[in-house]
């Protein structure tokens, strides 16, 4: 086994308050407790709390999106994005295999079928070239719809993901989707605070989502947000996620089957407080990334940096090791010596629920799976 002690010692020096050093530990450095107490004192702790609408307004200002609908999780926000956008059971949705399982799970839980295209090695997000090649070689247009010639099914949407907060080439993907009559649904779960060509991620597609899970750059403990410029779509998502209850003074009447997926006020109170110093959170995380880059450059180990034309939030920092064997040695040593690290996700098509799904050549995804490791990325508490 190689000597990785220099790396663990350096990481521990960045986070002297943590033992062990966690991968991404939430920090509460503002008015979180104050606002949480205020929410409790109002007795309005559910989605009717003003903190929910306050947070929605703050996210709209941060991202530039016209509409924001707070949900209980990023996963359910993506679910509502699919439903409100009109993705139907039996249709196909193009995704990437290098992602957290929730992306694929939502596709399947909506009755749709994932199709996987490769990622770019530098962005770790969907490759426009792989997407274009697949569509040009395997689909046709009929009645304004994109048809998979291999299966005969309609491909209705494309869901790229901004991996670890690093924006993919989302403008190129949008152009390709427009050319092939595909809805662009952005999975921006990991990229709150990230920008591509001056625009916040999640504002390129018809609809998108953010995640505020406990380990995210901005956290509400559990929560997510649906973003769109389409007011009708936003209203539809809000209606369906609020049990599809018809407006009334006191009655209960439902014309449709809905879901109960709106973010509670107690969660939004935490998020509203974090948004007050969110610029400092991003500044802190970008500074940490620069420190890591300088350190790993000295060791000759590639550190993953933001792609061209991007300003990333550096949600999870990552390094690239020589091969899978070195990756396993590194994971064993660091996790056994007080520093939490993890490999990138197992590729979706290597897991039983998705192994039957159609896919392109996966050279870049498989290379990243073999080489990439995430390292501790929490906000350092000296902000």
mmCIF file of C-alpha atoms in Angstrom:
data_model
loop_
_atom_site.group_PDB
_atom_site.id
_atom_site.type_symbol
_atom_site.label_atom_id
_atom_site.label_comp_id
_atom_site.label_asym_id
_atom_site.label_seq_id
_atom_site.Cartn_x
_atom_site.Cartn_y
_atom_site.Cartn_z
ATOM 1 C CA UNK A 1 0.000 0.000 0.000
ATOM 2 C CA UNK A 2 1.264 3.485 -0.861
ATOM 3 C CA UNK A 3 1.891 6.060 1.833
ATOM 4 C CA UNK A 4 -1.082 8.405 1.761
ATOM 5 C CA UNK A 5 -0.318 9.917 5.181
ATOM 6 C CA UNK A 6 0.741 13.274 3.717
ATOM 7 C CA UNK A 7 -2.705 13.634 2.172
ATOM 8 C CA UNK A 8 -4.622 12.698 5.326
ATOM 9 C CA UNK A 9 -2.457 15.025 7.419
ATOM 10 C CA UNK A 10 -3.116 17.926 5.061
ATOM 11 C CA UNK A 11 -6.862 17.359 4.996
ATOM 12 C CA UNK A 12 -6.954 17.165 8.787
ATOM 13 C CA UNK A 13 -5.107 20.502 8.931
ATOM 14 C CA UNK A 14 -7.908 22.088 6.892
ATOM 15 C CA UNK A 15 -10.583 20.781 9.261
ATOM 16 C CA UNK A 16 -9.018 20.759 12.748
ATOM 17 C CA UNK A 17 -12.460 20.882 14.384
ATOM 18 C CA UNK A 18 -13.519 17.534 12.857
ATOM 19 C CA UNK A 19 -12.527 14.102 14.098
ATOM 20 C CA UNK A 20 -13.005 12.210 11.883
ATOM 21 C CA UNK A 21 -13.039 14.617 8.954
ATOM 22 C CA UNK A 22 -16.381 14.047 7.215
ATOM 23 C CA UNK A 23 -16.975 14.208 3.478
ATOM 24 C CA UNK A 24 -19.456 17.090 3.616
ATOM 25 C CA UNK A 25 -20.727 18.149 7.013
ATOM 26 C CA UNK A 26 -23.402 20.876 7.237
ATOM 27 C CA UNK A 27 -22.383 24.052 9.017
ATOM 28 C CA UNK A 28 -24.886 26.388 10.662
ATOM 29 C CA UNK A 29 -23.216 29.763 11.092
ATOM 30 C CA UNK A 30 -26.038 32.311 10.877
ATOM 31 C CA UNK A 31 -29.651 32.728 11.977
ATOM 32 C CA UNK A 32 -30.672 29.075 11.583
ATOM 33 C CA UNK A 33 -31.594 28.517 15.230
ATOM 34 C CA UNK A 34 -33.239 31.934 15.509
ATOM 35 C CA UNK A 35 -35.459 31.374 12.481
ATOM 36 C CA UNK A 36 -36.245 27.819 13.483
ATOM 37 C CA UNK A 37 -37.447 29.049 16.865
ATOM 38 C CA UNK A 38 -39.461 31.790 15.152
ATOM 39 C CA UNK A 39 -41.097 29.213 12.922
ATOM 40 C CA UNK A 40 -41.985 27.025 15.896
ATOM 41 C CA UNK A 41 -43.374 30.007 17.793
ATOM 42 C CA UNK A 42 -45.718 30.872 14.923
ATOM 43 C CA UNK A 43 -47.157 27.312 15.072
ATOM 44 C CA UNK A 44 -47.128 27.332 11.236
ATOM 45 C CA UNK A 45 -44.463 24.697 10.759
ATOM 46 C CA UNK A 46 -45.836 23.101 7.567
ATOM 47 C CA UNK A 47 -45.683 24.393 3.983
ATOM 48 C CA UNK A 48 -47.999 27.318 4.854
ATOM 49 C CA UNK A 49 -45.150 28.974 6.779
ATOM 50 C CA UNK A 50 -43.917 32.296 5.446
ATOM 51 C CA UNK A 51 -40.416 30.840 5.553
ATOM 52 C CA UNK A 52 -41.336 28.629 2.592
ATOM 53 C CA UNK A 53 -42.364 31.537 0.409
ATOM 54 C CA UNK A 54 -39.426 33.586 1.742
ATOM 55 C CA UNK A 55 -37.000 30.886 0.626
ATOM 56 C CA UNK A 56 -38.686 30.545 -2.761
ATOM 57 C CA UNK A 57 -38.239 34.284 -3.320
ATOM 58 C CA UNK A 58 -34.590 34.156 -2.269
ATOM 59 C CA UNK A 59 -33.878 31.261 -4.633
ATOM 60 C CA UNK A 60 -35.522 33.147 -7.489
ATOM 61 C CA UNK A 61 -33.206 36.095 -6.833
ATOM 62 C CA UNK A 62 -30.142 33.841 -6.603
ATOM 63 C CA UNK A 63 -30.826 31.853 -9.758
ATOM 64 C CA UNK A 64 -32.733 34.307 -11.931
ATOM 65 C CA UNK A 65 -35.574 31.811 -12.421
ATOM 66 C CA UNK A 66 -39.064 33.317 -12.696
ATOM 67 C CA UNK A 67 -40.727 30.590 -10.601
ATOM 68 C CA UNK A 68 -39.564 28.451 -7.684
ATOM 69 C CA UNK A 69 -41.595 25.779 -5.871
ATOM 70 C CA UNK A 70 -40.181 24.332 -2.643
ATOM 71 C CA UNK A 71 -40.379 20.541 -2.217
ATOM 72 C CA UNK A 72 -39.505 17.984 0.458
ATOM 73 C CA UNK A 73 -36.454 16.767 -1.495
ATOM 74 C CA UNK A 74 -34.582 17.197 -4.726
ATOM 75 C CA UNK A 75 -35.794 13.766 -5.770
ATOM 76 C CA UNK A 76 -39.438 14.735 -5.386
ATOM 77 C CA UNK A 77 -38.801 18.064 -7.069
ATOM 78 C CA UNK A 78 -37.516 16.093 -10.067
ATOM 79 C CA UNK A 79 -40.566 13.832 -9.845
ATOM 80 C CA UNK A 80 -42.868 16.843 -9.986
ATOM 81 C CA UNK A 81 -40.801 18.315 -12.836
ATOM 82 C CA UNK A 82 -41.447 15.179 -14.895
ATOM 83 C CA UNK A 83 -45.149 15.050 -14.071
ATOM 84 C CA UNK A 84 -45.807 18.755 -14.581
ATOM 85 C CA UNK A 85 -43.808 18.811 -17.817
ATOM 86 C CA UNK A 86 -45.887 15.940 -19.169
ATOM 87 C CA UNK A 87 -43.471 12.998 -19.351
ATOM 88 C CA UNK A 88 -45.746 9.978 -19.871
ATOM 89 C CA UNK A 89 -45.465 6.298 -18.871
ATOM 90 C CA UNK A 90 -43.937 4.219 -21.643
ATOM 91 C CA UNK A 91 -41.824 7.076 -22.988
ATOM 92 C CA UNK A 92 -38.038 7.148 -22.869
ATOM 93 C CA UNK A 93 -35.846 9.733 -21.159
ATOM 94 C CA UNK A 94 -32.174 10.264 -21.980
ATOM 95 C CA UNK A 95 -29.939 10.510 -18.935
ATOM 96 C CA UNK A 96 -26.318 9.905 -17.982
ATOM 97 C CA UNK A 97 -25.036 6.800 -16.177
ATOM 98 C CA UNK A 98 -22.693 8.815 -13.950
ATOM 99 C CA UNK A 99 -25.169 10.209 -11.446
ATOM 100 C CA UNK A 100 -26.805 9.540 -8.109
ATOM 101 C CA UNK A 101 -29.451 6.824 -8.365
ATOM 102 C CA UNK A 102 -32.328 9.242 -7.679
ATOM 103 C CA UNK A 103 -32.189 10.584 -11.237
ATOM 104 C CA UNK A 104 -32.840 7.163 -12.756
ATOM 105 C CA UNK A 105 -35.275 6.170 -10.007
ATOM 106 C CA UNK A 106 -37.507 9.146 -10.816
ATOM 107 C CA UNK A 107 -37.550 8.217 -14.503
ATOM 108 C CA UNK A 108 -38.630 4.660 -13.704
ATOM 109 C CA UNK A 109 -41.086 5.673 -10.979
ATOM 110 C CA UNK A 110 -42.814 7.894 -13.540
ATOM 111 C CA UNK A 111 -43.243 4.836 -15.756
ATOM 112 C CA UNK A 112 -40.606 5.979 -18.253
ATOM 113 C CA UNK A 113 -37.482 4.137 -19.447
ATOM 114 C CA UNK A 114 -33.932 5.512 -19.103
ATOM 115 C CA UNK A 115 -31.559 5.655 -22.055
ATOM 116 C CA UNK A 116 -27.947 6.391 -21.120
ATOM 117 C CA UNK A 117 -25.393 8.441 -23.043
ATOM 118 C CA UNK A 118 -21.779 9.004 -22.041
ATOM 119 C CA UNK A 119 -20.364 12.003 -20.166
ATOM 120 C CA UNK A 120 -17.470 14.311 -20.960
ATOM 121 C CA UNK A 121 -14.374 13.581 -18.928
ATOM 122 C CA UNK A 122 -13.690 17.215 -18.025
ATOM 123 C CA UNK A 123 -17.215 18.187 -16.908
ATOM 124 C CA UNK A 124 -18.324 14.714 -15.720
ATOM 125 C CA UNK A 125 -21.715 15.724 -17.124
ATOM 126 C CA UNK A 126 -23.584 14.617 -20.213
ATOM 127 C CA UNK A 127 -21.520 14.807 -23.401
ATOM 128 C CA UNK A 128 -23.178 16.871 -26.156
ATOM 129 C CA UNK A 129 -21.281 14.819 -28.739
ATOM 130 C CA UNK A 130 -22.486 11.506 -27.297
ATOM 131 C CA UNK A 131 -26.034 12.863 -27.165
ATOM 132 C CA UNK A 132 -25.920 14.158 -30.732
ATOM 133 C CA UNK A 133 -24.384 10.953 -32.093
ATOM 134 C CA UNK A 134 -27.037 8.819 -30.401
ATOM 135 C CA UNK A 135 -29.906 10.936 -31.652
ATOM 136 C CA UNK A 136 -28.605 11.199 -35.215
ATOM 137 C CA UNK A 137 -27.920 7.465 -35.498
ATOM 138 C CA UNK A 138 -30.837 6.002 -33.543
ATOM 139 C CA UNK A 139 -33.846 8.288 -33.804
ATOM 140 C CA UNK A 140 -36.236 9.788 -36.293
ATOM 141 C CA UNK A 141 -38.822 12.554 -36.221
ATOM 142 C CA UNK A 142 -42.515 11.742 -36.639
ATOM 143 C CA UNK A 143 -45.434 14.018 -35.851
ATOM 144 C CA UNK A 144 -43.192 16.458 -33.990
ATOM 145 C CA UNK A 145 -41.895 13.716 -31.701
ATOM 146 C CA UNK A 146 -38.516 12.054 -31.341
ATOM 147 C CA UNK A 147 -38.832 8.297 -31.948
ATOM 148 C CA UNK A 148 -36.226 5.722 -30.943
ATOM 149 C CA UNK A 149 -35.798 3.556 -34.063
ATOM 150 C CA UNK A 150 -34.497 0.682 -31.927
ATOM 151 C CA UNK A 151 -37.548 0.457 -29.663
ATOM 152 C CA UNK A 152 -40.291 2.407 -31.437
ATOM 153 C CA UNK A 153 -40.883 4.442 -28.285
ATOM 154 C CA UNK A 154 -41.147 8.213 -27.988
ATOM 155 C CA UNK A 155 -38.141 9.884 -26.371
ATOM 156 C CA UNK A 156 -39.734 12.825 -24.591
ATOM 157 C CA UNK A 157 -37.017 14.370 -22.455
ATOM 158 C CA UNK A 158 -33.315 14.680 -21.736
ATOM 159 C CA UNK A 159 -31.979 15.009 -18.178
ATOM 160 C CA UNK A 160 -28.329 16.060 -17.876
ATOM 161 C CA UNK A 161 -26.783 16.501 -14.433
ATOM 162 C CA UNK A 162 -24.226 19.036 -13.204
ATOM 163 C CA UNK A 163 -21.883 16.610 -11.439
ATOM 164 C CA UNK A 164 -20.459 17.698 -8.071
ATOM 165 C CA UNK A 165 -21.525 21.258 -8.918
ATOM 166 C CA UNK A 166 -19.469 21.490 -12.121
ATOM 167 C CA UNK A 167 -21.655 22.696 -14.998
ATOM 168 C CA UNK A 168 -21.917 20.505 -18.065
ATOM 169 C CA UNK A 169 -22.067 22.009 -21.579
ATOM 170 C CA UNK A 170 -25.696 22.779 -21.031
ATOM 171 C CA UNK A 171 -26.092 25.329 -23.839
ATOM 172 C CA UNK A 172 -24.935 22.790 -26.433
ATOM 173 C CA UNK A 173 -27.242 20.178 -24.941
ATOM 174 C CA UNK A 174 -30.161 22.614 -25.106
ATOM 175 C CA UNK A 175 -29.517 23.273 -28.794
ATOM 176 C CA UNK A 176 -29.433 19.535 -29.542
ATOM 177 C CA UNK A 177 -32.651 18.968 -27.575
ATOM 178 C CA UNK A 178 -34.390 21.766 -29.486
ATOM 179 C CA UNK A 179 -33.290 20.251 -32.802
ATOM 180 C CA UNK A 180 -34.738 16.851 -31.853
ATOM 181 C CA UNK A 181 -37.953 17.940 -30.085
ATOM 182 C CA UNK A 182 -36.818 16.890 -26.621
ATOM 183 C CA UNK A 183 -37.731 18.635 -23.374
ATOM 184 C CA UNK A 184 -34.631 19.664 -21.444
ATOM 185 C CA UNK A 185 -35.045 18.938 -17.736
ATOM 186 C CA UNK A 186 -31.960 19.951 -15.739
ATOM 187 C CA UNK A 187 -30.865 17.969 -12.715
ATOM 188 C CA UNK A 188 -29.071 20.784 -10.921
ATOM 189 C CA UNK A 189 -29.362 19.052 -7.540
ATOM 190 C CA UNK A 190 -25.659 19.498 -6.781
ATOM 191 C CA UNK A 191 -25.040 22.892 -8.343
ATOM 192 C CA UNK A 192 -26.832 25.573 -6.350
ATOM 193 C CA UNK A 193 -24.491 28.548 -6.631
ATOM 194 C CA UNK A 194 -22.865 27.350 -9.883
ATOM 195 C CA UNK A 195 -22.930 29.379 -13.102
ATOM 196 C CA UNK A 196 -22.306 28.581 -16.747
ATOM 197 C CA UNK A 197 -21.555 31.463 -19.103
ATOM 198 C CA UNK A 198 -22.961 33.845 -16.514
ATOM 199 C CA UNK A 199 -26.264 32.015 -16.010
ATOM 200 C CA UNK A 200 -27.128 29.955 -12.949
ATOM 201 C CA UNK A 201 -27.413 26.243 -13.590
ATOM 202 C CA UNK A 202 -31.015 25.159 -13.682
ATOM 203 C CA UNK A 203 -32.118 28.086 -15.829
ATOM 204 C CA UNK A 204 -31.354 26.587 -19.253
ATOM 205 C CA UNK A 205 -34.061 23.945 -19.466
ATOM 206 C CA UNK A 206 -37.843 23.962 -19.526
ATOM 207 C CA UNK A 207 -37.744 22.991 -15.850
ATOM 208 C CA UNK A 208 -35.037 22.070 -13.377
ATOM 209 C CA UNK A 209 -34.437 21.149 -9.756
ATOM 210 C CA UNK A 210 -32.100 21.910 -6.869
ATOM 211 C CA UNK A 211 -31.409 19.805 -3.785
ATOM 212 C CA UNK A 212 -30.952 21.010 -0.209
ATOM 213 C CA UNK A 213 -30.179 17.630 1.349
ATOM 214 C CA UNK A 214 -28.132 17.537 4.551
ATOM 215 C CA UNK A 215 -24.860 17.221 2.662
ATOM 216 C CA UNK A 216 -25.475 19.924 0.043
ATOM 217 C CA UNK A 217 -23.812 23.342 -0.292
ATOM 218 C CA UNK A 218 -27.061 24.923 0.916
ATOM 219 C CA UNK A 219 -29.046 22.692 3.247
ATOM 220 C CA UNK A 220 -32.506 22.603 4.773
ATOM 221 C CA UNK A 221 -31.884 19.171 6.272
ATOM 222 C CA UNK A 222 -34.075 17.666 3.585
ATOM 223 C CA UNK A 223 -35.563 19.642 0.753
ATOM 224 C CA UNK A 224 -35.460 20.666 -2.865
ATOM 225 C CA UNK A 225 -36.728 23.287 -5.286
ATOM 226 C CA UNK A 226 -38.348 23.166 -8.715
ATOM 227 C CA UNK A 227 -37.299 26.021 -11.011
ATOM 228 C CA UNK A 228 -38.917 27.161 -14.246
ATOM 229 C CA UNK A 229 -39.773 30.261 -16.249
ATOM 230 C CA UNK A 230 -43.059 28.633 -17.250
ATOM 231 C CA UNK A 231 -45.682 29.997 -14.849
ATOM 232 C CA UNK A 232 -48.277 27.433 -15.920
ATOM 233 C CA UNK A 233 -45.890 24.551 -15.281
ATOM 234 C CA UNK A 234 -44.945 25.970 -11.875
ATOM 235 C CA UNK A 235 -48.597 26.323 -10.899
ATOM 236 C CA UNK A 236 -49.256 22.763 -12.014
ATOM 237 C CA UNK A 237 -46.346 21.440 -9.948
ATOM 238 C CA UNK A 238 -47.439 23.412 -6.884
ATOM 239 C CA UNK A 239 -51.032 22.203 -7.252
ATOM 240 C CA UNK A 240 -50.125 18.521 -7.652
ATOM 241 C CA UNK A 241 -47.578 18.594 -4.830
ATOM 242 C CA UNK A 242 -50.157 20.119 -2.470
ATOM 243 C CA UNK A 243 -52.439 17.051 -2.710
ATOM 244 C CA UNK A 244 -54.194 18.583 -5.760
ATOM 245 C CA UNK A 245 -56.534 20.328 -3.335
ATOM 246 C CA UNK A 246 -58.882 22.853 -4.927
ATOM 247 C CA UNK A 247 -58.785 26.347 -3.397
ATOM 248 C CA UNK A 248 -61.562 26.822 -0.856
ATOM 249 C CA UNK A 249 -62.278 28.696 2.357
ATOM 250 C CA UNK A 250 -62.671 25.495 4.344
ATOM 251 C CA UNK A 251 -63.725 22.634 2.113
ATOM 252 C CA UNK A 252 -61.711 19.719 0.783
ATOM 253 C CA UNK A 253 -62.206 18.863 -2.864
ATOM 254 C CA UNK A 254 -59.764 17.126 -5.219
ATOM 255 C CA UNK A 255 -60.302 16.801 -8.979
ATOM 256 C CA UNK A 256 -57.096 14.802 -9.429
ATOM 257 C CA UNK A 257 -54.795 12.450 -7.569
ATOM 258 C CA UNK A 258 -52.028 14.518 -6.042
ATOM 259 C CA UNK A 259 -49.031 14.177 -3.757
ATOM 260 C CA UNK A 260 -48.080 15.760 -0.436
ATOM 261 C CA UNK A 261 -44.585 16.985 -1.306
ATOM 262 C CA UNK A 262 -44.242 20.614 -0.232
ATOM 263 C CA UNK A 263 -41.316 21.661 1.941
ATOM 264 C CA UNK A 264 -42.223 22.209 5.625
ATOM 265 C CA UNK A 265 -41.616 25.594 7.187
ATOM 266 C CA UNK A 266 -39.138 24.241 9.733
ATOM 267 C CA UNK A 267 -36.875 23.173 6.888
ATOM 268 C CA UNK A 268 -37.305 26.407 4.976
ATOM 269 C CA UNK A 269 -36.403 28.432 8.078
ATOM 270 C CA UNK A 270 -32.959 26.817 8.038
ATOM 271 C CA UNK A 271 -32.534 27.415 4.323
ATOM 272 C CA UNK A 272 -33.647 31.043 4.528
ATOM 273 C CA UNK A 273 -30.967 31.645 7.151
ATOM 274 C CA UNK A 274 -28.267 29.967 5.084
ATOM 275 C CA UNK A 275 -29.156 32.044 2.044
ATOM 276 C CA UNK A 276 -28.310 35.192 4.014
ATOM 277 C CA UNK A 277 -24.606 34.252 3.934
ATOM 278 C CA UNK A 278 -24.607 31.980 0.910
ATOM 279 C CA UNK A 279 -22.073 34.129 -0.940
ATOM 280 C CA UNK A 280 -19.625 33.499 1.904
ATOM 281 C CA UNK A 281 -20.291 29.756 1.708
ATOM 282 C CA UNK A 282 -19.408 29.752 -1.990
ATOM 283 C CA UNK A 283 -16.349 31.931 -1.422
ATOM 284 C CA UNK A 284 -15.175 29.553 1.309
ATOM 285 C CA UNK A 285 -15.647 26.439 -0.815
ATOM 286 C CA UNK A 286 -13.895 27.956 -3.829
ATOM 287 C CA UNK A 287 -10.987 28.972 -1.613
ATOM 288 C CA UNK A 288 -10.755 25.421 -0.275
ATOM 289 C CA UNK A 289 -10.696 24.092 -3.829
ATOM 290 C CA UNK A 290 -7.776 26.377 -4.704
ATOM 291 C CA UNK A 291 -5.883 25.187 -1.636
ATOM 292 C CA UNK A 292 -6.500 21.587 -2.630
ATOM 293 C CA UNK A 293 -5.379 22.224 -6.201
ATOM 294 C CA UNK A 294 -2.086 23.751 -5.100
ATOM 295 C CA UNK A 295 -1.459 20.881 -2.690
ATOM 296 C CA UNK A 296 -2.271 18.073 -5.132
ATOM 297 C CA UNK A 297 -0.381 19.769 -7.964
ATOM 298 C CA UNK A 298 2.665 19.474 -5.721
ATOM 299 C CA UNK A 299 2.078 15.743 -5.455
ATOM 300 C CA UNK A 300 1.418 15.279 -9.164
ATOM 301 C CA UNK A 301 -2.176 14.152 -8.504
ATOM 302 C CA UNK A 302 -4.837 15.714 -10.774
ATOM 303 C CA UNK A 303 -7.452 17.744 -8.917
ATOM 304 C CA UNK A 304 -10.800 18.256 -10.663
ATOM 305 C CA UNK A 305 -11.290 21.943 -11.472
ATOM 306 C CA UNK A 306 -14.238 23.844 -12.894
ATOM 307 C CA UNK A 307 -14.767 23.460 -16.640
ATOM 308 C CA UNK A 308 -14.244 26.280 -19.120
ATOM 309 C CA UNK A 309 -16.880 29.051 -19.033
ATOM 310 C CA UNK A 310 -17.990 27.945 -15.560
ATOM 311 C CA UNK A 311 -18.012 29.203 -12.012
ATOM 312 C CA UNK A 312 -18.566 26.112 -9.886
ATOM 313 C CA UNK A 313 -19.705 25.819 -6.284
ATOM 314 C CA UNK A 314 -17.218 22.946 -5.721
ATOM 315 C CA UNK A 315 -19.843 20.999 -3.810
ATOM 316 C CA UNK A 316 -17.699 17.871 -3.657
ATOM 317 C CA UNK A 317 -14.006 18.116 -4.430
ATOM 318 C CA UNK A 318 -12.422 15.268 -6.347
ATOM 319 C CA UNK A 319 -9.034 13.890 -7.338
ATOM 320 C CA UNK A 320 -8.070 11.430 -10.071
ATOM 321 C CA UNK A 321 -5.901 8.475 -9.109
ATOM 322 C CA UNK A 322 -3.819 6.232 -11.363
ATOM 323 C CA UNK A 323 -6.206 3.291 -11.614
ATOM 324 C CA UNK A 324 -8.870 1.352 -9.736
ATOM 325 C CA UNK A 325 -6.281 -0.482 -7.628
ATOM 326 C CA UNK A 326 -4.776 2.782 -6.371
ATOM 327 C CA UNK A 327 -8.289 4.116 -5.842
ATOM 328 C CA UNK A 328 -9.110 1.189 -3.552
ATOM 329 C CA UNK A 329 -5.852 1.598 -1.622
ATOM 330 C CA UNK A 330 -6.570 5.284 -1.128
ATOM 331 C CA UNK A 331 -10.135 4.676 0.049
ATOM 332 C CA UNK A 332 -9.004 2.021 2.508
ATOM 333 C CA UNK A 333 -6.206 4.135 3.957
ATOM 334 C CA UNK A 334 -8.070 7.432 4.302
ATOM 335 C CA UNK A 335 -11.257 5.978 5.751
ATOM 336 C CA UNK A 336 -9.199 3.931 8.226
ATOM 337 C CA UNK A 337 -7.247 7.007 9.304
ATOM 338 C CA UNK A 338 -9.871 9.586 10.157
ATOM 339 C CA UNK A 339 -10.618 11.075 6.733
ATOM 340 C CA UNK A 340 -13.867 10.186 4.978
ATOM 341 C CA UNK A 341 -13.524 9.724 1.228
ATOM 342 C CA UNK A 342 -15.692 7.927 -1.292
ATOM 343 C CA UNK A 343 -15.609 6.673 -4.868
ATOM 344 C CA UNK A 344 -17.823 8.080 -7.562
ATOM 345 C CA UNK A 345 -21.187 6.353 -7.982
ATOM 346 C CA UNK A 346 -21.480 2.902 -9.510
ATOM 347 C CA UNK A 347 -22.637 3.478 -13.082
ATOM 348 C CA UNK A 348 -26.397 3.131 -13.397
ATOM 349 C CA UNK A 349 -26.389 0.360 -16.019
ATOM 350 C CA UNK A 350 -24.231 -1.814 -13.757
ATOM 351 C CA UNK A 351 -27.058 -2.084 -11.212
ATOM 352 C CA UNK A 352 -29.990 -4.525 -11.503
ATOM 353 C CA UNK A 353 -32.845 -2.002 -11.996
ATOM 354 C CA UNK A 354 -31.142 -0.417 -15.007
ATOM 355 C CA UNK A 355 -28.886 -3.057 -16.540
ATOM 356 C CA UNK A 356 -31.381 -3.689 -19.351
ATOM 357 C CA UNK A 357 -31.476 -0.036 -20.448
ATOM 358 C CA UNK A 358 -30.156 1.059 -23.824
ATOM 359 C CA UNK A 359 -26.812 2.856 -23.704
ATOM 360 C CA UNK A 360 -24.049 4.291 -25.846
ATOM 361 C CA UNK A 361 -20.315 3.625 -25.589
ATOM 362 C CA UNK A 362 -19.306 4.539 -22.034
ATOM 363 C CA UNK A 363 -15.554 5.115 -22.296
ATOM 364 C CA UNK A 364 -15.487 8.335 -20.272
ATOM 365 C CA UNK A 365 -17.974 7.203 -17.609
ATOM 366 C CA UNK A 366 -16.060 4.003 -16.992
ATOM 367 C CA UNK A 367 -12.737 5.827 -16.870
ATOM 368 C CA UNK A 368 -14.060 8.230 -14.249
ATOM 369 C CA UNK A 369 -15.557 5.369 -12.248
ATOM 370 C CA UNK A 370 -12.110 3.751 -12.070
ATOM 371 C CA UNK A 371 -10.110 6.879 -11.224
ATOM 372 C CA UNK A 372 -12.173 9.456 -9.305
ATOM 373 C CA UNK A 373 -12.398 9.836 -5.542
ATOM 374 C CA UNK A 374 -14.237 12.527 -3.563
ATOM 375 C CA UNK A 375 -12.414 14.158 -0.673
ATOM 376 C CA UNK A 376 -13.725 16.249 2.279
ATOM 377 C CA UNK A 377 -15.441 19.408 1.059
ATOM 378 C CA UNK A 378 -17.274 20.959 4.021
ATOM 379 C CA UNK A 379 -17.321 24.678 4.632
ATOM 380 C CA UNK A 380 -14.365 25.491 6.866
ATOM 381 C CA UNK A 381 -15.766 27.218 9.951
ATOM 382 C CA UNK A 382 -13.462 30.217 9.844
ATOM 383 C CA UNK A 383 -15.787 32.131 7.498
#
